[in-house]
Amino acid sequence: MTLRHLKTFIAVCEHGGITKAADALHIAQPAVSQTIAEIEKYYNVILFDRINQRLILTYYGKQLLVKAKETVASFDDFESLANENNLNARIRIGSSLTIGKEYIPKIVALIKDNYPQIQVSVVIDSTAVIEEQLTNGNLDFAFVEGVVHSDSLKKQIISRDNLTVVCGATFSIPQRISLKEFTEYPILLREHGSASRNLLDSVLSANGMTITPVIESASNHALIACAEHNIGIAVLPQRLVDDPIENNRLKVIEVDDNSFERYYYLVHHKNKRFSQSQKKIISTALTVF
């Protein structure tokens, strides 16, 4: 038995017959008759007496009608609550640090403007931490610019940018150097597990090189400040150094024959099932990139 059987039975009772119930339900009259017959056969009960071409509810039919209405009402309450929760859903977003600074404020503002009923929570951390949070099911989805290692996660490229090698405006260094020469200068880097560090390490490893940074920090801004004070060379996202370069606090160093291009990803667990409201939120967030 299904909810359809109960709703058909109720319609026949409320509309006083098969024909009117069929019209109300927008289905064929034989389908209504068949549904009533299925109920009577399944439960071995007579719902209606057929008297003078009229359907008259039996004693058991009247009792079952009450229960049928209660069951349908309970289901309607369930649907209302489910839809209400969908409209007032909570979305848990993760972000790596660069995206957290450059994009997350815009994303959160867009969500609040377009979906004020949605509760938004955001975790901004290194790509490695965000990957762990996604794998453990603590986040619905995330935006990261680093390499994702877990086989349980699905990623989609959404944008790209370049890491830029910079130093203080008065730092003594040629404007163009080789990758080998690059490794001989004091280097300012993000911590292990960050997207920019992973990219740089992979480029160096592919060329048989390694480096030990003089300063290692989870803060891009700390590295920018150190570079501005001529402590060493920093490798940072282009977007973060545009302003200090424009204001002559930093200068760009070209590294021959090497690309520090990286990709931005939308990442979520492979088994994650998104509600319609979550899908709309993701589409809205992607417009920022």
XYZ file of C-alpha atoms in Angstrom:
289
model
C 0.000 0.000 0.000
C 1.136 3.504 -0.789
C 0.166 7.050 0.055
C -1.553 7.163 -3.334
C -3.991 4.464 -2.199
C -4.898 6.412 0.925
C -5.337 9.705 -0.920
C -7.546 8.037 -3.524
C -9.697 6.435 -0.809
C -10.094 9.809 0.938
C -11.000 11.521 -2.347
C -13.750 8.970 -3.083
C -15.192 9.531 0.396
C -15.000 13.312 0.245
C -16.362 13.634 -3.305
C -19.078 11.032 -2.888
C -18.123 8.674 -5.674
C -15.655 7.278 -8.161
C -16.408 9.691 -11.004
C -16.075 12.892 -9.001
C -12.961 11.584 -7.237
C -11.369 10.794 -10.611
C -12.098 14.324 -11.805
C -10.629 15.830 -8.651
C -7.509 13.696 -8.893
C -7.187 14.221 -12.658
C -6.941 10.509 -13.328
C -9.121 8.021 -15.214
C -12.188 6.583 -13.478
C -11.035 2.933 -13.905
C -7.781 3.790 -12.100
C -9.754 5.001 -9.075
C -11.914 1.894 -9.067
C -8.822 -0.306 -9.341
C -7.141 1.478 -6.420
C -10.156 0.977 -4.142
C -10.306 -2.670 -5.172
C -6.598 -3.091 -4.348
C -7.129 -1.712 -0.850
C -10.091 -4.009 -0.191
C -8.227 -7.053 -1.489
C -4.978 -6.279 0.335
C -6.677 -5.851 3.731
C -9.556 -8.251 3.061
C -12.086 -5.593 4.005
C -15.110 -3.968 2.398
C -14.822 -0.177 2.337
C -18.103 0.638 0.601
C -21.507 -0.867 0.221
C -22.871 -0.402 -3.295
C -26.492 0.634 -2.795
C -28.646 2.055 -5.615
C -25.493 2.930 -7.615
C -24.147 4.840 -4.652
C -21.116 4.150 -2.499
C -21.889 4.035 1.202
C -19.020 3.763 3.669
C -19.159 0.638 5.769
C -18.481 0.628 9.492
C -14.886 -0.428 8.894
C -14.644 2.018 6.024
C -15.510 4.898 8.364
C -12.862 3.812 10.866
C -10.249 3.408 8.164
C -11.116 6.811 6.706
C -10.171 8.442 10.026
C -6.832 6.648 10.087
C -6.193 7.381 6.419
C -6.687 11.103 7.022
C -4.391 10.977 10.056
C -1.703 9.204 8.029
C -1.915 11.647 5.113
C -1.894 14.597 7.522
C 1.225 13.211 9.210
C 2.937 12.890 5.851
C 1.942 16.441 4.959
C 3.454 17.593 8.267
C 6.620 15.676 7.405
C 6.835 17.341 3.995
C 6.233 20.783 5.475
C 8.990 20.285 8.033
C 11.359 18.879 5.424
C 10.715 21.813 3.103
C 11.065 24.255 5.966
C 14.421 22.769 6.914
C 15.474 22.960 3.286
C 14.628 26.647 3.172
C 16.362 27.289 6.498
C 19.314 25.007 5.807
C 22.761 25.480 7.174
C 25.617 25.470 4.708
C 29.163 24.671 5.864
C 31.841 26.071 3.554
C 35.571 25.503 3.713
C 38.258 27.676 2.188
C 42.013 27.751 1.899
C 43.667 30.916 3.184
C 44.159 32.868 -0.049
C 40.623 32.218 -1.239
C 39.426 33.016 2.271
C 40.853 36.508 2.034
C 40.072 37.274 -1.591
C 36.735 35.561 -2.207
C 34.972 34.311 0.922
C 33.745 37.772 2.087
C 32.112 38.292 -1.312
C 30.660 34.776 -1.330
C 29.152 35.099 2.148
C 27.705 38.524 1.298
C 26.087 37.113 -1.863
C 24.571 34.186 0.022
C 23.150 36.461 2.715
C 21.705 38.820 0.100
C 20.134 36.080 -2.034
C 19.329 33.465 0.616
C 18.806 35.322 3.912
C 17.197 32.210 5.443
C 20.384 30.170 5.016
C 22.736 29.845 7.990
C 26.317 30.088 6.743
C 29.385 28.848 8.587
C 32.897 29.057 7.127
C 36.203 27.411 8.033
C 39.319 29.101 6.587
C 42.538 27.139 6.958
C 45.312 25.471 4.991
C 44.333 23.192 2.120
C 45.475 20.163 4.120
C 43.175 21.015 7.030
C 40.238 21.745 4.725
C 40.790 18.416 2.965
C 40.648 16.615 6.315
C 37.453 18.451 7.269
C 35.809 17.480 3.977
C 36.891 13.862 4.316
C 35.429 13.696 7.829
C 32.132 15.192 6.692
C 32.495 18.395 8.718
C 32.086 20.606 5.627
C 29.582 20.491 2.753
C 32.019 21.800 0.156
C 35.127 23.948 -0.078
C 37.166 26.194 -2.337
C 40.895 25.484 -2.323
C 43.860 26.348 -4.495
C 46.052 23.434 -3.471
C 46.538 19.811 -4.378
C 43.858 17.514 -2.967
C 45.130 14.023 -2.182
C 42.149 12.094 -0.795
C 40.488 9.637 -3.180
C 37.190 10.221 -1.385
C 36.992 13.809 -2.609
C 35.823 15.121 -5.959
C 37.298 18.348 -7.358
C 36.375 20.698 -10.181
C 38.623 23.436 -11.586
C 36.904 26.813 -11.239
C 39.719 29.321 -11.776
C 43.489 29.744 -11.920
C 46.179 32.226 -10.964
C 49.957 32.489 -10.644
C 52.335 32.574 -7.747
C 54.639 35.576 -8.015
C 58.212 35.799 -6.766
C 58.693 39.127 -4.983
C 61.141 40.896 -2.723
C 61.589 44.316 -1.179
C 61.907 47.221 -3.579
C 65.553 47.775 -2.538
C 66.538 44.112 -2.176
C 69.748 43.356 -4.100
C 68.894 40.800 -6.782
C 68.760 40.698 -10.598
C 65.314 41.149 -12.104
C 65.597 37.770 -13.838
C 67.200 34.671 -12.291
C 67.300 30.930 -12.913
C 65.512 28.441 -10.700
C 68.878 27.296 -9.351
C 69.807 30.880 -8.483
C 66.395 31.286 -6.864
C 67.199 28.505 -4.370
C 70.410 30.289 -3.321
C 68.593 33.333 -1.921
C 66.894 33.483 1.504
C 63.326 32.279 0.878
C 60.133 33.245 2.689
C 57.474 30.550 2.392
C 54.091 29.395 3.580
C 53.892 26.366 5.865
C 53.826 22.757 4.678
C 50.305 21.777 3.612
C 49.468 25.172 2.149
C 48.628 25.380 -1.544
C 51.475 27.714 -2.503
C 54.064 25.681 -0.580
C 52.905 22.433 -2.190
C 53.140 23.959 -5.660
C 56.608 25.380 -5.114
C 57.876 22.124 -3.570
C 56.549 20.151 -6.535
C 58.276 22.478 -9.038
C 61.569 22.225 -7.176
C 61.279 18.463 -6.753
C 60.668 18.033 -10.481
C 63.991 19.811 -11.028
C 65.855 17.844 -8.355
C 66.003 20.770 -5.930
C 64.932 21.520 -2.376
C 65.018 24.606 -0.184
C 64.965 25.451 3.501
C 63.107 28.736 4.054
C 64.527 31.331 6.419
C 60.975 32.184 7.442
C 57.995 29.852 7.295
C 54.566 31.255 8.131
C 50.864 30.470 7.867
C 50.267 34.174 7.196
C 50.694 35.617 3.705
C 50.702 39.104 5.188
C 53.577 38.217 7.521
C 55.575 37.067 4.505
C 54.738 40.256 2.615
C 55.928 42.342 5.567
C 59.176 40.354 5.786
C 59.769 40.758 2.058
C 59.155 44.500 2.290
C 61.885 44.633 4.954
C 64.373 42.895 2.611
C 64.604 39.714 4.664
C 64.314 37.519 1.583
C 62.298 36.431 -1.450
C 58.641 35.498 -1.020
C 56.504 33.341 -3.300
C 52.937 34.580 -3.023
C 49.635 34.649 -4.937
C 49.614 37.388 -7.566
C 46.403 38.936 -6.220
C 47.914 39.473 -2.781
C 50.971 41.367 -3.985
C 49.395 43.602 -6.641
C 48.968 46.487 -4.202
C 52.468 46.495 -2.626
C 53.988 46.132 -6.114
C 51.946 49.046 -7.422
C 52.989 51.127 -4.426
C 56.697 50.229 -4.906
C 56.997 48.341 -1.632
C 57.736 45.109 -3.511
C 59.238 44.252 -6.877
C 58.753 41.192 -9.074
C 61.562 38.739 -9.794
C 61.276 36.646 -12.949
C 62.363 33.010 -12.628
C 63.400 31.489 -15.961
C 61.667 28.515 -17.537
C 59.321 27.799 -14.685
C 55.616 28.354 -14.296
C 54.123 28.747 -10.866
C 50.573 28.568 -12.230
C 48.006 26.977 -9.950
C 44.337 26.121 -10.066
C 41.413 26.898 -7.821
C 39.055 24.003 -7.114
C 35.557 23.367 -5.874
C 35.897 20.261 -3.712
C 33.378 18.022 -1.957
C 33.066 14.432 -0.803
C 32.201 11.990 -3.583
C 29.229 10.700 -1.577
C 27.878 14.140 -0.707
C 24.266 14.681 -1.829
C 23.336 18.342 -2.201
C 19.842 19.727 -1.659
C 18.391 22.065 -4.257
C 19.114 25.075 -2.044
C 22.738 23.975 -1.612
C 23.136 23.565 -5.372
C 21.834 27.105 -5.873
C 24.255 28.425 -3.258
C 27.197 26.746 -4.953
C 26.159 28.243 -8.312
C 25.908 31.668 -6.693
C 29.323 31.322 -5.048
C 30.977 30.333 -8.328
C 29.988 33.666 -9.900
C 32.598 35.354 -7.693
C 35.548 33.567 -9.329
